[in-house]
Amino acid sequence: MCNKQENSSLMAFIKCKCPQCRSGKFFTHSFYNPTKFLHFNEHCPVCGLKFEKETGFFWSAMYISYGINVAIGVIVGVLLNLFLDDPSVNTYLFWILGIVILGSTLIFRYSRMIALHFVSGYKYDKNAVKKQ
């Protein structure tokens, strides 16, 4: 298990690391794994931080995910309208749903990361060590 500490909170966010120590991995498996991409550690393997602050905390990620999907729909819809001359409804549906379905694992993961890094209130602690 690679526990290299990230230098910035942005890199910790991008690499799905713990917001407190920036070393421990949040997810247990790669997003390429179609059956286990949902699994995450309950506590940081490096500093012991409990990721789910309270029961149902990650329900907020559902709303974040909804916002991301709406943004994707609007952006793709505008781009299709700009580059294709009067596309059909089926064209919109094909492209928007295709992009959302193909990106669903990343959307799921990063909506949880947004909740963990920006909503939870956890802050970086350079002296974070595992609590025994």
XYZ file of N, CA, C and O in Angstrom:
528
model
N 0.843 -1.168 0.000
C 0.000 0.000 0.000
C 0.888 1.231 0.000
O 1.734 1.397 0.851
N 0.682 2.088 -0.957
C 1.465 3.312 -1.066
C 0.854 4.381 -0.166
O -0.301 4.733 -0.323
N 1.626 4.863 0.775
C 1.149 5.888 1.687
C 1.960 7.161 1.562
O 2.212 7.838 2.539
N 2.383 7.474 0.373
C 3.157 8.697 0.140
C 2.271 9.905 0.409
O 1.161 10.008 -0.081
N 2.782 10.830 1.209
C 2.024 12.022 1.533
C 2.049 12.989 0.361
O 3.098 13.259 -0.218
N 0.884 13.507 0.025
C 0.770 14.482 -1.056
C 1.099 15.869 -0.519
O 0.805 16.196 0.621
N 1.730 16.690 -1.341
C 2.156 18.027 -0.921
C 1.014 19.032 -0.854
O 1.055 19.969 -0.083
N 0.000 18.860 -1.669
C -1.097 19.827 -1.688
C -2.433 19.139 -1.453
O -2.592 17.952 -1.714
N -3.383 19.909 -0.983
C -4.714 19.352 -0.764
C -5.378 19.010 -2.101
O -6.174 18.081 -2.172
N -5.031 19.736 -3.159
C -5.574 19.431 -4.479
C -5.132 18.049 -4.950
O -5.939 17.263 -5.451
N -3.843 17.732 -4.772
C -3.352 16.412 -5.184
C -3.943 15.313 -4.306
O -4.230 14.215 -4.788
N -4.121 15.581 -3.025
C -4.765 14.601 -2.139
C -6.196 14.356 -2.593
O -6.673 13.221 -2.594
N -6.876 15.412 -3.017
C -8.238 15.296 -3.532
C -8.253 14.477 -4.818
O -9.036 13.548 -4.962
N -7.384 14.823 -5.753
C -7.348 14.134 -7.051
C -7.022 12.652 -6.890
O -7.605 11.802 -7.554
N -6.097 12.334 -5.981
C -5.682 10.949 -5.770
C -6.521 10.220 -4.731
O -6.195 9.106 -4.352
N -7.613 10.857 -4.287
C -8.556 10.262 -3.324
C -7.862 9.826 -2.038
O -8.020 8.691 -1.587
N -7.128 10.749 -1.457
C -6.421 10.475 -0.202
C -7.146 11.138 0.961
O -7.984 12.003 0.787
N -6.757 10.762 2.161
C -7.313 11.295 3.405
C -7.081 12.803 3.483
O -5.972 13.273 3.229
N -8.090 13.589 3.878
C -7.890 15.031 3.973
C -7.032 15.453 5.173
O -6.470 16.543 5.176
N -6.915 14.586 6.180
C -6.165 14.952 7.369
C -4.670 14.698 7.228
O -3.856 15.546 7.539
N -4.289 13.518 6.731
C -2.862 13.202 6.621
C -2.361 13.257 5.178
O -1.155 13.244 4.940
N -3.276 13.260 4.206
C -2.954 13.275 2.777
C -2.141 12.060 2.334
O -1.475 12.095 1.317
N -2.200 10.986 3.110
C -1.434 9.779 2.777
C -2.319 8.562 2.570
O -2.117 7.803 1.636
N -3.252 8.335 3.463
C -4.079 7.131 3.419
C -5.081 7.156 2.292
O -5.694 8.183 1.998
N -5.260 6.014 1.667
C -6.220 5.903 0.563
C -7.638 5.811 1.105
O -7.895 5.120 2.077
N -8.554 6.513 0.452
C -9.965 6.461 0.820
C -10.606 5.190 0.268
O -11.264 4.464 0.979
N -10.411 4.926 -1.012
C -11.018 3.759 -1.654
C -10.092 2.555 -1.575
O -8.872 2.694 -1.645
N -10.683 1.371 -1.451
C -9.888 0.152 -1.324
C -9.487 -0.435 -2.672
O -8.514 -1.171 -2.738
N -10.232 -0.137 -3.720
C -9.969 -0.710 -5.035
C -9.944 0.387 -6.097
O -10.443 1.485 -5.885
N -9.423 0.052 -7.243
C -9.359 0.971 -8.376
C -10.760 1.235 -8.922
O -11.656 0.407 -8.803
N -10.950 2.392 -9.553
C -12.247 2.678 -10.157
C -12.489 1.837 -11.408
O -13.595 1.793 -11.929
N -11.460 1.156 -11.892
C -11.619 0.252 -13.037
C -12.326 -1.033 -12.657
O -12.836 -1.731 -13.514
N -12.320 -1.389 -11.377
C -12.929 -2.628 -10.911
C -14.450 -2.428 -10.839
O -14.940 -1.732 -9.945
N -15.213 -3.041 -11.753
C -16.646 -2.753 -11.826
C -17.455 -3.279 -10.643
O -18.560 -2.804 -10.406
N -16.930 -4.227 -9.883
C -17.690 -4.774 -8.764
C -17.279 -4.199 -7.412
O -18.022 -4.295 -6.451
N -16.088 -3.598 -7.330
C -15.612 -3.132 -6.030
C -15.220 -1.659 -6.003
O -14.615 -1.204 -5.044
N -15.576 -0.893 -7.022
C -15.189 0.518 -7.041
C -15.920 1.309 -5.960
O -15.508 2.405 -5.610
N -16.999 0.763 -5.399
C -17.768 1.434 -4.360
C -17.137 1.332 -2.977
O -17.428 2.135 -2.098
N -16.286 0.340 -2.758
C -15.765 0.044 -1.425
C -14.743 1.081 -0.973
O -13.844 1.436 -1.717
N -14.883 1.525 0.270
C -13.933 2.474 0.834
C -13.605 2.077 2.266
O -14.354 1.345 2.914
N -12.466 2.545 2.743
C -12.050 2.282 4.116
C -12.924 3.082 5.077
O -13.241 4.239 4.814
N -13.279 2.480 6.209
C -14.038 3.217 7.212
C -13.156 4.241 7.923
O -13.620 5.307 8.302
N -11.897 3.871 8.138
C -10.923 4.746 8.786
C -9.704 4.858 7.886
O -9.389 3.941 7.139
N -9.004 5.969 8.015
C -7.769 6.143 7.256
C -6.753 5.117 7.736
O -6.516 4.993 8.941
N -6.136 4.362 6.818
C -5.142 3.369 7.227
C -3.865 3.976 7.791
O -3.076 3.284 8.429
N -3.650 5.281 7.608
C -2.431 5.931 8.092
C -2.663 6.648 9.424
O -1.962 6.434 10.394
N -3.674 7.528 9.463
C -3.867 8.345 10.672
C -5.060 7.912 11.521
O -5.247 8.424 12.614
N -5.894 7.019 11.015
C -7.028 6.519 11.785
C -8.270 7.392 11.753
O -9.232 7.130 12.467
N -8.296 8.434 10.926
C -9.448 9.322 10.829
C -10.669 8.547 10.358
O -10.607 7.791 9.395
N -11.807 8.727 11.047
C -13.050 8.096 10.617
C -13.622 8.932 9.475
O -13.950 10.099 9.655
N -13.706 8.313 8.293
C -14.133 9.058 7.109
C -15.602 9.469 7.169
O -15.939 10.586 6.814
N -16.476 8.557 7.591
C -17.897 8.886 7.645
C -18.160 9.584 8.977
O -18.309 8.941 10.012
N -18.215 10.883 8.931
C -18.315 11.719 10.124
C -19.508 11.339 10.988
O -19.431 11.331 12.205
N -20.612 11.062 10.369
C -21.828 10.639 11.058
C -22.604 9.736 10.109
O -22.336 9.708 8.901
N -23.542 8.993 10.646
C -24.330 8.081 9.823
C -25.040 8.858 8.720
O -25.690 9.864 8.983
N -24.883 8.402 7.505
C -25.521 9.048 6.363
C -24.778 10.260 5.828
O -25.314 10.976 4.987
N -23.546 10.483 6.305
C -22.795 11.659 5.855
C -22.640 11.690 4.343
O -22.749 12.741 3.713
N -22.382 10.540 3.734
C -22.127 10.519 2.295
C -23.396 10.604 1.449
O -23.330 10.533 0.233
N -24.542 10.771 2.091
C -25.744 11.056 1.313
C -25.594 12.406 0.625
O -26.199 12.652 -0.413
N -24.803 13.292 1.220
C -24.573 14.594 0.581
C -23.892 14.415 -0.772
O -24.079 15.232 -1.677
N -23.132 13.339 -0.916
C -22.470 13.062 -2.192
C -23.492 12.795 -3.299
O -23.212 13.044 -4.472
N -24.668 12.316 -2.917
C -25.717 12.075 -3.898
C -26.149 13.406 -4.541
O -26.334 13.482 -5.757
N -26.270 14.437 -3.732
C -26.661 15.746 -4.258
C -25.534 16.356 -5.089
O -25.776 17.004 -6.105
N -24.313 16.151 -4.651
C -23.156 16.633 -5.412
C -23.096 15.926 -6.758
O -22.876 16.557 -7.796
N -23.317 14.624 -6.755
C -23.325 13.836 -7.984
C -24.430 14.319 -8.926
O -24.225 14.419 -10.145
N -25.582 14.627 -8.378
C -26.686 15.147 -9.191
C -26.274 16.455 -9.868
O -26.514 16.651 -11.057
N -25.635 17.336 -9.104
C -25.173 18.604 -9.666
C -24.151 18.412 -10.774
O -24.185 19.101 -11.793
N -23.237 17.464 -10.571
C -22.231 17.171 -11.605
C -22.905 16.649 -12.868
O -22.566 17.055 -13.979
N -23.869 15.742 -12.698
C -24.566 15.183 -13.854
C -25.382 16.239 -14.593
O -25.436 16.235 -15.823
N -26.006 17.152 -13.867
C -26.742 18.247 -14.518
C -25.775 19.130 -15.298
O -26.053 19.522 -16.444
N -24.629 19.438 -14.687
C -23.622 20.265 -15.376
C -23.138 19.575 -16.651
O -22.995 20.228 -17.698
N -22.901 18.273 -16.580
C -22.493 17.520 -17.774
C -23.574 17.603 -18.837
O -23.294 17.846 -20.021
N -24.833 17.417 -18.433
C -25.940 17.485 -19.386
C -26.048 18.833 -20.066
O -26.234 18.922 -21.284
N -25.894 19.893 -19.297
C -25.990 21.244 -19.861
C -24.817 21.518 -20.805
O -25.005 22.011 -21.921
N -23.606 21.177 -20.363
C -22.419 21.437 -21.197
C -22.472 20.647 -22.496
O -22.244 21.194 -23.578
N -22.795 19.350 -22.400
C -22.863 18.527 -23.607
C -24.009 19.005 -24.506
O -23.855 19.072 -25.732
N -25.140 19.357 -23.913
C -26.264 19.861 -24.702
C -25.922 21.135 -25.449
O -26.234 21.274 -26.634
N -25.251 22.061 -24.794
C -24.850 23.316 -25.440
C -23.845 23.042 -26.552
O -23.943 23.600 -27.653
N -22.857 22.174 -26.267
C -21.864 21.847 -27.298
C -22.499 21.167 -28.508
O -22.136 21.471 -29.650
N -23.421 20.253 -28.271
C -24.108 19.602 -29.397
C -24.898 20.622 -30.210
O -24.904 20.575 -31.439
N -25.552 21.528 -29.526
C -26.337 22.540 -30.223
C -25.443 23.479 -31.031
O -25.823 23.935 -32.111
N -24.241 23.776 -30.521
C -23.325 24.655 -31.237
C -22.691 23.997 -32.463
O -22.530 24.627 -33.505
N -22.317 22.717 -32.318
C -21.549 22.057 -33.376
C -22.388 21.231 -34.353
O -21.931 20.929 -35.443
N -23.578 20.862 -33.962
C -24.467 20.129 -34.870
C -25.649 21.031 -35.205
O -26.182 21.709 -34.336
N -26.046 20.997 -36.429
C -27.149 21.854 -36.845
C -28.480 21.202 -36.481
O -28.919 20.258 -37.141
N -29.115 21.704 -35.424
C -30.423 21.232 -34.954
C -30.453 19.710 -34.746
O -31.159 18.993 -35.456
N -29.697 19.182 -33.745
C -29.702 17.735 -33.505
C -31.038 17.252 -32.932
O -31.779 18.018 -32.318
N -31.316 15.979 -33.149
C -32.566 15.400 -32.646
C -32.457 15.128 -31.139
O -31.377 15.126 -30.568
N -33.592 14.884 -30.534
C -33.628 14.561 -29.104
C -32.832 13.285 -28.831
O -32.146 13.170 -27.812
N -32.897 12.331 -29.743
C -32.151 11.080 -29.575
C -30.640 11.325 -29.555
O -29.903 10.641 -28.842
N -30.185 12.280 -30.320
C -28.761 12.629 -30.317
C -28.357 13.171 -28.952
O -27.333 12.780 -28.393
N -29.170 14.069 -28.410
C -28.901 14.588 -27.068
C -28.864 13.456 -26.047
O -27.953 13.377 -25.224
N -29.876 12.615 -26.080
C -29.954 11.508 -25.116
C -28.767 10.563 -25.244
O -28.185 10.138 -24.239
N -28.406 10.219 -26.464
C -27.294 9.298 -26.684
C -26.006 9.843 -26.091
O -25.303 9.156 -25.353
N -25.681 11.085 -26.410
C -24.410 11.655 -25.956
C -24.396 11.931 -24.458
O -23.426 11.626 -23.767
N -25.453 12.526 -23.941
C -25.473 12.864 -22.518
C -25.492 11.603 -21.656
O -24.691 11.466 -20.726
N -26.384 10.678 -21.964
C -26.434 9.440 -21.180
C -25.167 8.615 -21.340
O -24.689 8.009 -20.382
N -24.614 8.594 -22.543
C -23.374 7.850 -22.757
C -22.228 8.375 -21.913
O -21.504 7.616 -21.266
N -22.073 9.693 -21.885
C -20.988 10.291 -21.099
C -21.224 10.085 -19.607
O -20.298 9.752 -18.863
N -22.455 10.249 -19.155
C -22.761 10.066 -17.734
C -22.558 8.611 -17.317
O -21.984 8.335 -16.257
N -22.977 7.675 -18.143
C -22.809 6.257 -17.796
C -21.337 5.867 -17.811
O -20.857 5.180 -16.906
N -20.605 6.306 -18.832
C -19.175 5.981 -18.883
C -18.393 6.626 -17.736
O -17.413 6.064 -17.252
N -18.826 7.779 -17.292
C -18.125 8.467 -16.216
C -18.704 8.224 -14.835
O -18.290 8.869 -13.868
N -19.643 7.294 -14.723
C -20.342 7.107 -13.445
C -19.422 6.732 -12.288
O -19.627 7.191 -11.164
N -18.402 5.912 -12.539
C -17.512 5.540 -11.430
C -16.712 6.748 -10.958
O -16.537 6.934 -9.753
N -16.250 7.568 -11.882
C -15.512 8.770 -11.489
C -16.421 9.799 -10.824
O -16.028 10.446 -9.848
N -17.622 9.951 -11.328
C -18.574 10.878 -10.727
C -18.899 10.436 -9.302
O -18.928 11.252 -8.380
N -19.105 9.136 -9.105
C -19.374 8.598 -7.771
C -18.220 8.906 -6.830
O -18.410 9.410 -5.725
N -17.015 8.606 -7.262
C -15.839 8.787 -6.410
C -15.583 10.253 -6.086
O -15.344 10.615 -4.942
N -15.630 11.108 -7.086
C -15.294 12.497 -6.826
C -16.408 13.257 -6.117
O -16.140 14.241 -5.436
N -17.648 12.799 -6.212
C -18.685 13.427 -5.394
C -18.444 13.093 -3.924
O -18.632 13.947 -3.046
N -17.957 11.893 -3.630
C -17.589 11.554 -2.247
C -16.357 12.329 -1.800
O -16.268 12.750 -0.654
N -15.419 12.521 -2.703
C -14.221 13.279 -2.344
C -14.560 14.750 -2.077
O -14.007 15.362 -1.169
N -15.475 15.323 -2.855
C -15.905 16.697 -2.607
C -16.545 16.790 -1.225
O -16.252 17.709 -0.453
N -17.410 15.825 -0.897
C -18.039 15.814 0.424
C -16.996 15.682 1.527
O -17.059 16.376 2.543
N -16.024 14.822 1.339
C -15.013 14.575 2.372
C -14.051 15.743 2.532
O -13.732 16.152 3.645
N -13.580 16.296 1.441
C -12.558 17.344 1.506
C -13.131 18.741 1.746
O -12.468 19.571 2.379
N -14.320 19.031 1.227
C -14.818 20.395 1.279
C -16.037 20.595 2.178
O -16.288 21.714 2.605
N -16.787 19.542 2.466
C -17.997 19.677 3.270
C -17.782 19.204 4.702
O -18.356 19.747 5.635
N -16.931 18.223 4.897
C -16.782 17.580 6.210
C -16.149 18.470 7.267
O -16.387 18.288 8.455
N -15.321 19.402 6.876
C -14.640 20.252 7.841
C -13.321 19.679 8.325
O -12.647 20.278 9.163
N -12.908 18.520 7.806
C -11.618 17.953 8.190
C -10.505 18.832 7.622
O -10.566 19.275 6.488
N -9.495 19.048 8.413
C -8.366 19.886 8.002
C -7.074 19.083 8.009
O -6.936 18.097 8.725
N -6.128 19.537 7.241
C -4.810 18.900 7.162
C -4.051 19.075 8.487
O -4.034 20.148 9.071
N -3.449 17.987 8.937
C -2.631 18.002 10.149
C -1.320 17.307 9.826
O -1.296 16.092 9.636
N -0.252 18.073 9.741
C 1.044 17.492 9.345
C 1.580 16.510 10.382
O 2.442 15.702 10.085
N 1.051 16.533 11.588
C 1.504 15.633 12.640
C 0.555 14.453 12.850
O 0.633 13.793 13.887
N -0.354 14.233 11.899
C -1.323 13.155 12.046
C -0.613 11.808 12.048
O 0.144 11.488 11.149
N -0.840 11.035 13.095
C -0.295 9.679 13.212
C -1.419 8.750 13.597
O -2.423 9.171 14.170
N -1.247 7.480 13.313
C -2.279 6.495 13.602
C -2.508 6.384 15.102
O -1.572 6.249 15.868
N -3.767 6.436 15.481
C -4.138 6.278 16.892
C -4.265 4.799 17.185
O -4.990 4.094 16.526
N -3.537 4.340 18.150
C -3.548 2.907 18.488
C -4.645 2.563 19.474
O -4.957 3.226 20.345
